[in-house]
Short mmCIF file of C-alpha atoms in Angstrom, two decimals:
data_model
loop_
_atom_site.label_atom_id
_atom_site.label_comp_id
_atom_site.label_asym_id
_atom_site.label_seq_id
_atom_site.Cartn_x
_atom_site.Cartn_y
_atom_site.Cartn_z
CA MET A 13 27.67 7.56 -12.96
CA LYS A 14 25.24 5.06 -14.35
CA ASP A 15 22.35 7.51 -14.01
CA MET A 16 23.98 9.70 -16.62
CA ALA A 17 24.36 6.86 -19.13
CA PRO A 18 23.38 7.92 -22.65
CA ASP A 19 19.76 7.23 -23.54
CA THR A 20 19.81 4.05 -25.58
CA GLY A 21 16.05 3.85 -25.90
CA VAL A 22 15.77 1.24 -23.18
CA LEU A 23 12.59 1.52 -21.11
CA LEU A 24 13.52 -0.82 -18.30
CA SER A 25 16.96 -2.13 -17.58
CA VAL A 26 17.44 -4.72 -14.86
CA ARG A 27 20.98 -5.34 -13.63
CA GLY A 28 22.02 -8.22 -11.36
CA LEU A 29 18.77 -8.33 -9.39
CA SER A 30 18.83 -10.73 -6.44
CA LYS A 31 16.39 -11.44 -3.67
CA PHE A 32 16.91 -13.88 -0.83
CA TYR A 33 14.47 -15.23 1.69
CA GLY A 34 16.94 -15.89 4.48
CA PRO A 35 19.29 -18.56 3.15
CA ARG A 36 16.87 -19.45 0.34
CA ILE A 37 17.07 -17.93 -3.09
CA GLY A 38 14.06 -15.96 -4.33
CA CYS A 39 15.72 -14.98 -7.57
CA LYS A 40 19.39 -14.52 -8.30
CA ASP A 41 21.39 -12.33 -10.61
CA VAL A 42 18.64 -11.50 -13.09
CA SER A 43 19.51 -9.01 -15.84
CA PHE A 44 17.54 -7.97 -18.88
CA ASP A 45 16.58 -4.95 -20.97
CA LEU A 46 13.08 -4.09 -22.09
CA TYR A 47 12.47 -1.69 -24.97
CA PRO A 48 9.36 0.44 -25.60
CA GLY A 49 6.53 -1.58 -27.11
CA GLU A 50 8.12 -4.87 -26.21
CA VAL A 51 6.45 -7.65 -24.25
CA MET A 52 8.64 -9.87 -22.17
CA GLY A 53 7.37 -13.21 -20.89
CA ILE A 54 8.73 -14.93 -17.83
CA VAL A 55 7.89 -18.63 -17.55
CA GLY A 56 8.81 -21.31 -15.09
CA GLU A 57 7.19 -23.73 -12.72
CA SER A 58 5.69 -22.82 -9.34
CA GLY A 59 8.38 -21.67 -6.94
CA SER A 60 10.86 -20.78 -9.68
CA GLY A 61 10.98 -17.17 -8.50
CA LYS A 62 9.05 -15.54 -11.30
CA SER A 63 6.50 -13.83 -9.07
CA THR A 64 9.23 -12.77 -6.65
CA LEU A 65 11.08 -11.21 -9.57
CA LEU A 66 7.96 -9.38 -10.75
CA ASN A 67 7.21 -8.03 -7.27
CA CYS A 68 10.82 -6.86 -6.91
CA LEU A 69 10.63 -5.08 -10.26
CA ALA A 70 7.38 -3.36 -9.29
CA GLY A 71 8.79 -2.30 -5.92
CA HIS A 72 6.36 -4.42 -3.91
CA LEU A 73 9.19 -6.38 -2.33
CA PRO A 74 12.51 -5.04 -1.05
CA THR A 75 15.47 -6.23 -3.12
CA ASP A 76 18.83 -7.42 -1.81
CA HIS A 77 21.11 -6.60 -4.76
CA GLY A 78 20.92 -5.06 -8.17
CA GLU A 79 19.36 -2.17 -10.01
CA VAL A 80 16.07 -1.57 -11.77
CA LEU A 81 16.63 1.36 -14.12
CA PHE A 82 13.51 2.93 -15.59
CA SER A 83 13.41 5.60 -18.26
CA GLY A 84 11.09 8.28 -16.89
CA ARG A 85 9.14 10.78 -18.97
CA ASP A 86 11.97 13.26 -18.48
CA GLY A 87 14.24 10.91 -20.44
CA GLY A 88 17.01 9.77 -18.10
CA LEU A 89 17.33 6.30 -16.63
CA ARG A 90 16.75 6.21 -12.86
CA ASP A 91 17.16 3.40 -10.38
CA THR A 92 13.66 2.87 -9.01
CA LEU A 93 15.03 0.91 -6.05
CA GLN A 94 16.85 4.05 -4.88
CA MET A 95 13.81 6.28 -5.32
CA SER A 96 11.98 7.61 -2.29
CA GLU A 97 8.73 5.88 -1.53
CA PRO A 98 6.47 8.77 -2.64
CA GLU A 99 8.26 8.83 -6.01
CA ARG A 100 7.94 5.10 -6.45
CA ARG A 101 4.27 5.10 -5.48
CA MET A 102 3.69 7.99 -7.88
CA LEU A 103 5.31 5.89 -10.59
CA GLY A 104 3.01 3.03 -9.59
CA ARG A 105 0.00 5.27 -10.23
CA THR A 106 1.16 6.86 -13.47
CA ASP A 107 3.77 5.18 -15.68
CA TRP A 108 3.41 1.71 -14.22
CA ALA A 109 0.54 -0.66 -13.82
CA PHE A 110 0.23 -3.96 -12.05
CA VAL A 111 -2.33 -6.59 -13.01
CA HIS A 112 -2.77 -9.17 -10.28
CA GLN A 113 -3.58 -12.81 -10.86
CA HIS A 114 -6.63 -12.56 -8.63
CA ALA A 115 -8.76 -9.62 -9.66
CA ARG A 116 -9.90 -9.06 -6.10
CA ASP A 117 -6.31 -8.23 -5.10
CA GLY A 118 -6.25 -5.42 -7.63
CA LEU A 119 -9.81 -4.13 -7.30
CA ARG A 120 -11.79 -2.48 -4.55
CA MET A 121 -14.61 -4.94 -4.22
CA ASN A 122 -16.92 -2.56 -2.31
CA VAL A 123 -16.60 0.27 -4.83
CA SER A 124 -18.53 0.39 -8.11
CA ALA A 125 -16.86 -0.46 -11.42
CA GLY A 126 -16.78 3.23 -12.37
CA GLY A 127 -15.13 4.17 -9.08
CA ASN A 128 -12.57 1.43 -9.56
CA VAL A 129 -11.67 2.59 -13.03
CA GLY A 130 -11.66 6.27 -12.02
CA GLU A 131 -9.53 5.87 -8.90
CA ARG A 132 -6.15 6.27 -10.59
CA GLN A 133 -7.34 9.41 -12.33
CA MET A 134 -8.57 10.89 -9.06
CA ALA A 135 -5.30 9.85 -7.43
CA VAL A 136 -3.37 11.97 -9.89
CA GLY A 137 -5.65 14.97 -9.44
CA ALA A 138 -8.70 14.62 -11.72
CA ARG A 139 -11.51 16.58 -10.06
CA HIS A 140 -14.24 16.73 -12.70
CA TYR A 141 -16.91 14.09 -12.12
CA GLY A 142 -18.28 14.18 -15.66
CA ALA A 143 -14.86 13.80 -17.24
CA ILE A 144 -13.87 10.96 -14.90
CA ARG A 145 -17.12 9.16 -15.64
CA ASP A 146 -16.80 9.65 -19.39
CA SER A 147 -13.35 8.13 -19.50
CA ALA A 148 -14.49 5.31 -17.19
CA ILE A 149 -17.29 4.54 -19.66
CA ASP A 150 -14.82 4.72 -22.52
CA TRP A 151 -12.49 2.27 -20.82
CA LEU A 152 -15.24 -0.13 -19.83
CA GLY A 153 -16.17 -0.19 -23.51
CA ARG A 154 -12.60 -0.93 -24.51
CA VAL A 155 -12.50 -3.96 -22.23
CA GLU A 156 -15.95 -5.06 -23.44
CA ILE A 157 -17.94 -4.31 -20.30
CA ALA A 158 -21.39 -2.89 -21.02
CA GLU A 159 -21.90 0.76 -20.06
CA ASP A 160 -24.93 -0.04 -17.90
CA ARG A 161 -22.72 -2.08 -15.55
CA ILE A 162 -20.75 1.02 -14.53
CA ASP A 163 -22.49 1.41 -11.17
CA ASP A 164 -22.37 -2.30 -10.29
CA ARG A 165 -19.83 -3.57 -7.84
CA PRO A 166 -17.17 -6.03 -9.00
CA THR A 167 -18.72 -8.64 -6.71
CA ALA A 168 -21.58 -8.81 -9.22
CA PHE A 169 -19.14 -9.54 -12.07
CA SER A 170 -17.91 -12.87 -13.39
CA GLY A 171 -14.23 -13.79 -13.01
CA GLY A 172 -13.41 -12.81 -16.58
CA MET A 173 -15.20 -9.48 -16.25
CA GLN A 174 -13.39 -8.75 -12.99
CA GLN A 175 -10.09 -9.38 -14.72
CA ARG A 176 -11.04 -7.09 -17.60
CA LEU A 177 -12.16 -4.46 -15.10
CA GLN A 178 -8.81 -4.71 -13.39
CA ILE A 179 -7.08 -4.15 -16.71
CA ALA A 180 -9.22 -1.08 -17.44
CA ARG A 181 -8.51 0.30 -13.97
CA ASN A 182 -4.78 -0.06 -14.61
CA LEU A 183 -4.58 1.24 -18.14
CA ILE A 184 -6.76 4.36 -17.77
CA THR A 185 -3.86 6.64 -16.88
CA GLY A 186 -1.93 5.51 -19.96
CA PRO A 187 0.97 3.70 -18.28
CA ARG A 188 4.04 2.82 -20.32
CA LEU A 189 4.95 -0.36 -18.50
CA VAL A 190 2.56 -3.03 -17.27
CA PHE A 191 3.47 -5.84 -14.92
CA MET A 192 1.14 -8.82 -15.19
CA ASP A 193 1.11 -11.75 -12.83
CA GLU A 194 -0.70 -14.72 -14.42
CA PRO A 195 -3.37 -12.47 -15.96
CA THR A 196 -5.32 -15.45 -17.32
CA GLY A 197 -4.85 -17.78 -14.34
CA GLY A 198 -8.01 -19.40 -13.07
CA LEU A 199 -10.13 -18.45 -16.09
CA ASP A 200 -11.70 -21.04 -18.37
CA VAL A 201 -10.24 -21.35 -21.85
CA SER A 202 -12.85 -19.45 -23.86
CA VAL A 203 -12.67 -16.52 -21.42
CA GLN A 204 -8.87 -16.76 -21.52
CA ALA A 205 -8.91 -16.53 -25.28
CA ARG A 206 -11.02 -13.36 -25.27
CA LEU A 207 -8.87 -11.81 -22.58
CA LEU A 208 -5.69 -12.60 -24.50
CA ASP A 209 -7.21 -11.17 -27.64
CA LEU A 210 -8.09 -8.01 -25.74
CA LEU A 211 -4.66 -7.72 -24.15
CA ARG A 212 -2.93 -8.24 -27.47
CA GLY A 213 -5.04 -5.51 -29.02
CA LEU A 214 -4.38 -3.06 -26.17
CA VAL A 215 -0.66 -3.74 -26.15
CA ARG A 216 -0.40 -3.12 -29.88
CA GLU A 217 -2.74 -0.13 -29.90
CA MET A 218 -1.17 1.68 -26.94
CA GLY A 219 2.39 0.62 -27.67
CA LEU A 220 2.65 -0.75 -24.16
CA SER A 221 5.65 -2.51 -22.78
CA ALA A 222 4.84 -5.39 -20.51
CA VAL A 223 6.42 -7.99 -18.31
CA ILE A 224 4.14 -11.01 -18.11
CA VAL A 225 4.66 -13.78 -15.62
CA THR A 226 2.88 -17.02 -16.38
CA HIS A 227 3.27 -20.75 -16.36
CA ASP A 228 1.12 -21.05 -19.45
CA LEU A 229 3.31 -21.34 -22.55
CA ALA A 230 0.39 -20.68 -24.87
CA VAL A 231 -0.10 -17.26 -23.27
CA VAL A 232 3.48 -16.21 -23.89
CA ARG A 233 3.38 -17.63 -27.40
CA LEU A 234 0.51 -15.26 -28.13
CA LEU A 235 1.61 -12.18 -26.23
CA ALA A 236 5.34 -12.11 -25.67
CA ASP A 237 8.07 -11.02 -28.05
CA ARG A 238 10.81 -12.36 -25.86
CA LEU A 239 10.92 -15.10 -23.30
CA MET A 240 12.87 -15.72 -20.15
CA VAL A 241 12.79 -19.18 -18.57
CA MET A 242 13.40 -19.42 -14.84
CA LYS A 243 14.20 -22.37 -12.64
CA ASP A 244 15.02 -22.31 -8.91
CA GLY A 245 15.51 -18.56 -8.93
CA HIS A 246 17.92 -18.54 -11.87
CA VAL A 247 17.36 -17.52 -15.46
CA VAL A 248 18.22 -20.61 -17.49
CA GLU A 249 17.36 -19.45 -20.99
CA THR A 250 16.37 -16.25 -22.80
CA GLY A 251 15.56 -15.50 -26.41
CA LEU A 252 12.84 -14.72 -28.90
CA THR A 253 9.64 -16.48 -27.90
CA ASP A 254 9.28 -18.61 -31.03
CA GLN A 255 12.93 -19.51 -30.96
CA VAL A 256 12.85 -20.64 -27.34
CA LEU A 257 9.63 -22.58 -27.69
CA ASP A 258 10.45 -24.22 -31.02
CA ASP A 259 14.11 -24.94 -30.37
CA PRO A 260 14.70 -25.08 -26.61
CA GLN A 261 18.36 -25.36 -25.67
CA HIS A 262 18.37 -25.85 -21.93
CA GLY A 263 17.31 -29.18 -20.51
CA TYR A 264 14.68 -27.65 -18.30
CA THR A 265 13.15 -25.65 -21.14
CA GLN A 266 12.99 -28.82 -23.24
CA LEU A 267 11.16 -30.52 -20.38
CA LEU A 268 8.80 -27.55 -20.00
CA VAL A 269 7.96 -27.40 -23.69
CA SER A 270 7.47 -31.15 -23.98
CA SER A 271 5.23 -31.17 -20.90
CA VAL A 272 2.49 -29.14 -22.57
CA LEU A 273 -0.56 -31.32 -23.12
CA GLN A 274 -1.63 -31.63 -26.72
CA VAL A 275 -5.35 -31.60 -27.38
CA MET B 3 -13.85 20.13 46.30
CA ASN B 4 -10.31 19.35 47.35
CA SER B 5 -10.55 15.61 46.74
CA TYR B 6 -9.91 16.04 43.00
CA ASN B 7 -6.99 17.67 41.32
CA PHE B 8 -8.13 20.76 39.39
CA ALA B 9 -10.22 19.56 36.43
CA TYR B 10 -9.99 15.90 37.47
CA LEU B 11 -6.84 14.86 35.57
CA ASP B 12 -3.44 14.83 37.27
CA GLU B 13 -0.89 17.42 36.18
CA GLN B 14 1.40 14.93 34.41
CA THR B 15 -1.46 13.75 32.24
CA LYS B 16 -2.45 17.33 31.44
CA ARG B 17 1.12 18.10 30.38
CA MET B 18 1.09 15.07 28.10
CA ILE B 19 -2.20 16.17 26.53
CA ARG B 20 -1.00 19.78 26.17
CA ARG B 21 2.07 18.56 24.32
CA ALA B 22 -0.19 16.65 21.93
CA ILE B 23 -2.37 19.76 21.50
CA LEU B 24 0.63 21.98 20.76
CA LYS B 25 1.89 19.51 18.21
CA GLY B 26 -1.57 19.37 16.68
CA LEU B 27 -1.67 23.16 16.43
CA ALA B 28 1.78 23.19 14.85
CA VAL B 29 0.72 20.67 12.19
CA PRO B 30 -2.93 21.58 11.48
CA GLY B 31 -5.09 18.59 10.64
CA TYR B 32 -2.47 16.00 11.62
CA GLN B 33 -3.72 13.33 14.05
CA VAL B 34 -1.39 13.30 17.06
CA PRO B 35 -1.46 10.06 19.08
CA PHE B 36 -1.79 10.57 22.83
CA ALA B 37 -2.11 8.30 25.86
CA SER B 38 -5.84 8.61 26.40
CA ARG B 39 -6.89 7.99 30.02
CA GLU B 40 -9.86 6.18 31.47
CA MET B 41 -12.47 8.77 32.30
CA PRO B 42 -15.50 8.33 34.56
CA MET B 43 -17.75 7.99 31.54
CA PRO B 44 -18.06 5.43 28.74
CA TYR B 45 -16.22 5.74 25.43
CA GLY B 46 -18.42 7.48 22.91
CA TRP B 47 -19.70 9.97 25.47
CA GLY B 48 -16.93 12.48 24.87
CA THR B 49 -13.92 11.10 26.74
CA GLY B 50 -11.58 12.69 24.20
CA GLY B 51 -13.26 16.07 24.42
CA VAL B 52 -13.33 15.97 28.21
CA GLN B 53 -9.60 15.23 28.40
CA VAL B 54 -8.79 18.10 26.03
CA SER B 55 -11.06 20.45 28.00
CA ALA B 56 -9.45 19.36 31.28
CA ALA B 57 -5.96 19.96 29.90
CA ILE B 58 -6.64 23.51 28.66
CA MET B 59 -8.96 24.71 31.43
CA THR B 60 -7.90 27.47 33.83
CA PRO B 61 -9.79 28.63 36.96
CA ALA B 62 -10.72 31.84 35.14
CA ASP B 63 -12.49 30.05 32.27
CA ARG B 64 -16.23 30.07 31.60
CA PHE B 65 -17.30 26.69 30.31
CA LYS B 66 -20.16 25.74 27.99
CA VAL B 67 -21.11 22.29 26.70
CA ILE B 68 -23.41 21.56 23.79
CA ASP B 69 -24.65 18.27 22.47
CA GLN B 70 -26.08 18.47 18.95
CA GLY B 71 -26.39 22.22 19.59
CA SER B 72 -28.33 21.79 22.79
CA ASP B 73 -27.22 22.88 26.28
CA ASP B 74 -29.72 20.73 28.15
CA THR B 75 -29.35 17.15 26.95
CA THR B 76 -27.93 14.46 29.25
CA ASN B 77 -24.47 14.48 27.74
CA ALA B 78 -24.14 18.26 27.89
CA VAL B 79 -25.53 18.58 31.42
CA SER B 80 -23.39 15.79 32.86
CA ILE B 81 -20.12 17.07 31.36
CA ARG B 82 -20.92 20.64 32.44
CA ARG B 83 -21.62 19.44 36.03
CA PHE B 84 -18.49 17.31 35.93
CA PHE B 85 -16.27 20.35 35.44
CA GLU B 86 -18.37 22.46 37.79
CA ARG B 87 -17.55 19.93 40.51
CA THR B 88 -13.98 18.94 39.64
CA ALA B 89 -12.67 22.33 38.50
CA GLY B 90 -15.07 24.73 40.14
CA VAL B 91 -15.12 26.86 36.99
CA GLU B 92 -17.97 29.14 36.06
CA VAL B 93 -20.36 27.62 33.54
CA THR B 94 -22.63 29.32 31.07
CA GLU B 95 -25.10 28.50 28.34
CA THR B 96 -24.40 31.70 26.42
CA THR B 97 -22.05 31.17 23.48
CA THR B 98 -20.65 34.70 23.52
CA GLU B 99 -19.77 34.56 27.21
CA ALA B 100 -17.99 31.19 27.12
CA THR B 101 -14.21 30.92 26.84
CA VAL B 102 -14.14 27.14 26.39
CA ILE B 103 -16.96 25.38 24.55
CA GLN B 104 -17.04 21.61 24.37
CA THR B 105 -19.25 20.39 21.57
CA ARG B 106 -20.66 17.21 20.20
CA HIS B 107 -21.59 17.34 16.50
CA ARG B 108 -22.30 21.07 16.08
CA ILE B 109 -20.59 24.45 15.79
CA PRO B 110 -22.56 27.23 17.55
CA GLU B 111 -24.52 29.57 15.28
CA MET B 112 -23.09 32.70 16.90
CA PRO B 113 -19.74 33.40 15.21
CA LEU B 114 -16.87 32.50 17.54
CA THR B 115 -14.28 35.13 18.36
CA SER B 116 -10.57 35.06 19.00
CA GLY B 117 -9.88 34.02 22.56
CA GLN B 118 -12.51 31.31 22.51
CA ILE B 119 -11.62 27.62 22.26
CA LEU B 120 -13.97 25.07 20.71
CA VAL B 121 -13.36 21.46 21.79
CA TYR B 122 -14.88 18.72 19.64
CA GLN B 123 -15.76 15.20 20.73
CA VAL B 124 -14.61 12.90 17.95
CA PRO B 125 -15.76 9.29 17.56
CA ILE B 126 -13.60 8.25 14.58
CA PRO B 127 -10.78 10.67 13.74
CA GLU B 128 -9.61 8.89 10.58
CA PRO B 129 -11.47 10.20 7.50
CA LEU B 130 -10.16 7.31 5.38
CA ARG B 131 -11.16 4.60 7.85
CA PHE B 132 -14.23 3.25 6.09
CA LEU B 133 -12.36 3.13 2.81
CA GLU B 134 -9.12 1.65 4.10
CA PRO B 135 -9.34 -0.45 7.26
CA SER B 136 -5.60 -0.66 7.91
CA GLU B 137 -4.18 2.04 10.19
CA VAL B 138 -0.67 1.37 8.83
CA GLU B 139 -1.94 2.06 5.33
CA THR B 140 -3.96 5.18 6.22
CA ARG B 141 -1.00 6.70 8.04
CA LYS B 142 1.12 6.07 4.97
CA MET B 143 -1.55 7.68 2.80
CA HIS B 144 -1.54 10.76 5.03
CA SER B 145 2.23 11.01 5.08
CA LEU B 146 2.47 10.62 1.29
CA GLU B 147 -0.58 12.83 0.67
CA GLU B 148 -2.35 10.09 -1.29
CA TYR B 149 -5.93 11.23 -1.04
CA GLY B 150 -7.38 9.92 -4.32
CA LEU B 151 -9.42 7.43 -2.33
CA MET B 152 -11.36 10.19 -0.58
CA HIS B 153 -12.66 11.33 -3.95
CA VAL B 154 -13.59 7.76 -4.83
CA LYS B 155 -16.00 7.95 -1.89
CA LEU B 156 -17.51 11.19 -3.21
CA TYR B 157 -17.63 9.69 -6.72
CA GLU B 158 -19.61 6.74 -5.34
CA ASP B 159 -22.01 9.16 -3.67
CA ILE B 160 -22.71 10.96 -6.92
CA SER B 161 -23.00 7.79 -8.99
CA GLN B 162 -25.52 6.31 -6.56
CA HIS B 163 -27.47 9.36 -5.41
CA GLY B 164 -26.91 11.96 -8.12
CA ALA B 165 -25.28 14.30 -5.61
CA ILE B 166 -22.72 14.15 -2.84
CA ALA B 167 -24.90 12.49 -0.22
CA THR B 168 -22.43 12.76 2.64
CA ALA B 169 -24.32 15.05 5.02
CA TYR B 170 -22.14 14.99 8.12
CA ALA B 171 -18.47 14.29 8.91
CA TYR B 172 -17.81 15.79 5.49
CA PRO B 173 -14.07 15.50 4.74
CA VAL B 174 -12.01 18.68 4.53
CA LYS B 175 -8.49 19.55 3.44
CA VAL B 176 -6.56 21.66 5.93
CA GLU B 177 -4.07 24.26 4.67
CA GLY B 178 -3.73 22.33 1.41
CA ARG B 179 -2.13 19.41 3.21
CA TYR B 180 -3.97 17.01 5.54
CA VAL B 181 -7.40 15.58 4.86
CA MET B 182 -9.31 15.77 8.12
CA ASP B 183 -12.57 14.48 9.55
CA PRO B 184 -14.29 17.49 11.14
CA SER B 185 -16.14 15.09 13.54
CA PRO B 186 -19.79 14.36 12.72
CA ILE B 187 -20.86 17.99 12.39
CA PRO B 188 -23.46 18.56 9.65
CA LYS B 189 -21.85 19.79 6.46
CA PHE B 190 -23.83 22.99 7.00
CA ASP B 191 -21.21 23.80 9.67
CA ASN B 192 -18.18 23.12 7.45
CA PRO B 193 -17.73 26.76 6.32
CA LYS B 194 -17.57 27.77 10.00
CA LEU B 195 -14.40 25.69 10.43
CA GLU B 196 -12.48 28.73 9.18
CA SER B 197 -12.71 30.62 12.42
CA PRO B 198 -10.85 33.13 14.61
CA ALA B 199 -11.25 30.69 17.53
CA ILE B 200 -8.92 27.80 18.31
CA GLN B 201 -10.49 24.44 17.47
CA LEU B 202 -9.30 21.26 19.18
CA PHE B 203 -10.46 17.74 18.40
CA GLY B 204 -10.20 14.91 20.92
CA ALA B 205 -10.87 11.24 20.22
CA GLY B 206 -10.61 9.30 23.48
CA ARG B 207 -11.17 5.75 22.35
CA GLU B 208 -9.02 6.18 19.23
CA GLN B 209 -6.38 8.12 21.22
CA ARG B 210 -5.92 10.95 18.77
CA ILE B 211 -5.85 14.74 19.10
CA TYR B 212 -5.84 17.16 16.19
CA ALA B 213 -6.32 20.89 15.91
CA LEU B 214 -7.11 23.89 13.76
CA PRO B 215 -5.29 27.11 14.74
CA PRO B 216 -7.27 30.35 14.22
CA HIS B 217 -7.87 31.37 10.59
CA THR B 218 -6.64 28.06 9.19
CA ARG B 219 -7.70 27.47 5.57
CA VAL B 220 -10.21 24.62 5.55
CA VAL B 221 -11.59 23.46 2.20
CA SER B 222 -14.41 20.93 1.86
CA LEU B 223 -13.54 18.33 -0.78
CA ASP B 224 -15.68 18.28 -3.91
CA PHE B 225 -15.72 17.93 -7.70
CA GLU B 226 -15.55 20.85 -10.12
CA ASP B 227 -18.95 19.94 -11.56
CA PHE B 228 -20.41 18.94 -8.19
CA PRO B 229 -19.24 21.72 -5.86
CA PHE B 230 -19.57 21.53 -2.10
CA GLU B 231 -22.89 22.82 -0.83
CA ALA B 232 -23.70 23.55 2.82
CA ASN B 233 -27.36 22.70 3.07
CA LYS B 234 -30.05 22.61 5.75
CA ALA B 235 -33.76 21.90 5.97
CA ASP B 236 -35.63 24.33 3.74
CA ALA B 237 -37.69 25.96 6.49
CA ALA B 238 -37.57 28.53 9.28
CA CYS B 239 -37.39 27.82 13.01
CA GLU B 240 -40.96 27.61 14.34
CA LEU B 241 -39.93 29.15 17.65
CA CYS B 242 -37.68 32.04 16.66
CA ALA B 243 -38.30 32.35 12.89
CA ALA B 244 -34.59 32.12 12.06
CA ASP B 245 -34.13 30.87 8.50
CA THR B 246 -30.35 30.81 8.43
CA SER B 247 -29.68 28.46 11.34
CA TYR B 248 -29.37 24.67 11.26
CA LEU B 249 -32.72 23.05 12.07
CA ASP B 250 -33.79 19.90 13.88
CA GLU B 251 -36.97 18.21 12.76
CA VAL B 252 -38.96 17.16 15.81
CA ILE B 253 -41.86 14.72 15.62
CA MET B 254 -44.66 16.10 17.81
CA ASP B 255 -47.23 13.30 18.08
CA ASP B 256 -48.27 9.91 16.76
CA ALA B 257 -50.21 11.55 13.96
CA GLY B 258 -46.92 12.51 12.32
CA HIS B 259 -47.01 16.23 13.03
CA ARG B 260 -43.56 17.68 13.06
CA MET B 261 -41.88 21.00 13.59
CA PHE B 262 -38.55 22.54 12.73
CA VAL B 263 -36.58 24.18 15.52
CA CYS B 264 -33.09 25.58 15.81
CA SER B 265 -30.61 22.90 16.81
CA ASP B 266 -28.62 25.57 18.70
CA THR B 267 -30.77 26.17 21.81
CA ASP B 268 -28.81 29.21 23.01
CA PHE B 269 -29.13 30.88 19.61
CA CYS B 270 -32.88 30.20 19.55
CA ALA B 271 -33.47 31.40 23.12
CA SER B 272 -31.53 34.62 22.62
CA ARG B 273 -33.49 35.38 19.44
CA ARG B 274 -36.77 34.82 21.24
CA ALA B 275 -35.59 37.02 24.09
CA ALA B 276 -34.92 39.71 21.50
CA GLY B 277 -38.53 39.50 20.36
CA HIS B 278 -38.40 37.18 17.32
CA ALA B 279 -41.29 34.75 17.20
CA GLY B 280 -41.90 31.82 14.86
CA ILE B 281 -45.30 30.45 13.84
CA GLN B 282 -45.43 28.02 16.77
CA GLU B 283 -44.46 30.66 19.33
CA ALA B 284 -46.99 33.12 17.89
CA ALA B 285 -49.78 30.55 18.20
CA ILE B 286 -49.22 30.03 21.94
#
């Protein structure tokens, strides 16, 4: 039984994951391992299947073939695709986090910043208002949002602040694996730079593992340890980020790297 | 009155509603869908409550209707007359004598006893509705017991008002399982939800029935540092001097004079009959 495989220290192990939209390929036969503290980047052009892959990994989309083995706090690897829905949703509130490209998909826009950040804590049973508020203030500070904005709604925040708020909301329960879908998409470059700086700090400090989907090669250069290049639903190249970006082997990767505009 | 079937509804419909009620009693706090019928009254006037009352009523019952505690408002009078005509049952205004009490937004002050049935009119049965508009999603949240969102609502109350400002329709957890909307009763009435009487909740427009069997454990949601508090106006009834009953504030004239009176008219009248007199009553 694969579930009883010896613990090799892998946090997330993806085996032969495929997803079809009718006759069309969403992503096909994707396999990779992710170790604790490691950040994996997935790049590719629009429609290459990177967001489909991420949503399959996070359990937001049903998968057609393959396994997503996750090492729970009890140690053993378990296939999250075979888990019951309550278990998977519990995982989604505790060990996992999902940062959406558009902050309004990941936030409750009609609930104050403090309520947004505190929701995951309340969802796992926190029932002390003072304690919830204190850790919300702490987390707002960590993502550089002033304490006096805690009772403002996200609608009163700028795009960059909303994205930082979304990150705080996700990281407050101390997840071990974060899925990010274009976390810097739609932000202007100076805001992007601060957000990347923040993310890099949090990833290092908390020892987070992350899977980051983006089309921005500069983002993965900064954040990711390893890189996976996708095209038309297939993985065409994997390797260490610097290695892939500096010495691309596959024709498509070479095209991708050479397409980046130089300032 | 032979032109109506007993208690207006046909027997098939009553069976369907009774099945929903039994299921509701078997799973306390769970919202059972039922095929709500058109009633000769508009939605929002107690169509759910009337259907539940019709389904459980027997010729031997004594029926009482209250609307915000009062026996003599339009809603209460018309529903009471409705069953007087269509079922020919005895009616009463005395809480202790009634076997079936239909209520809108109050629980009577007199403690209910076993053998009595309290029927609530419910406008919106889903406690999570204003937080999560999708019915698919709220049903999933109930089935998976994901109630963190309910506390987000209370958190917002405290952060904005310094206290839990929800004063009515205060969410409760039933037998440690389902979060339930107790209908828009004031939170003062929440402790009375743990009762020896059977409590049935009917939402006609939303087509849901739910129930609390006798002595069901009902806990009002709160925070450890902001515990639930059943509060009322800090005054005594000016007619019967009761200082433990829920009070209505009534504006008396254009000069802004106001008085507090018991919201439960039967409770107030019986206290006055027993010789209690408030400051207003004493002045007359």
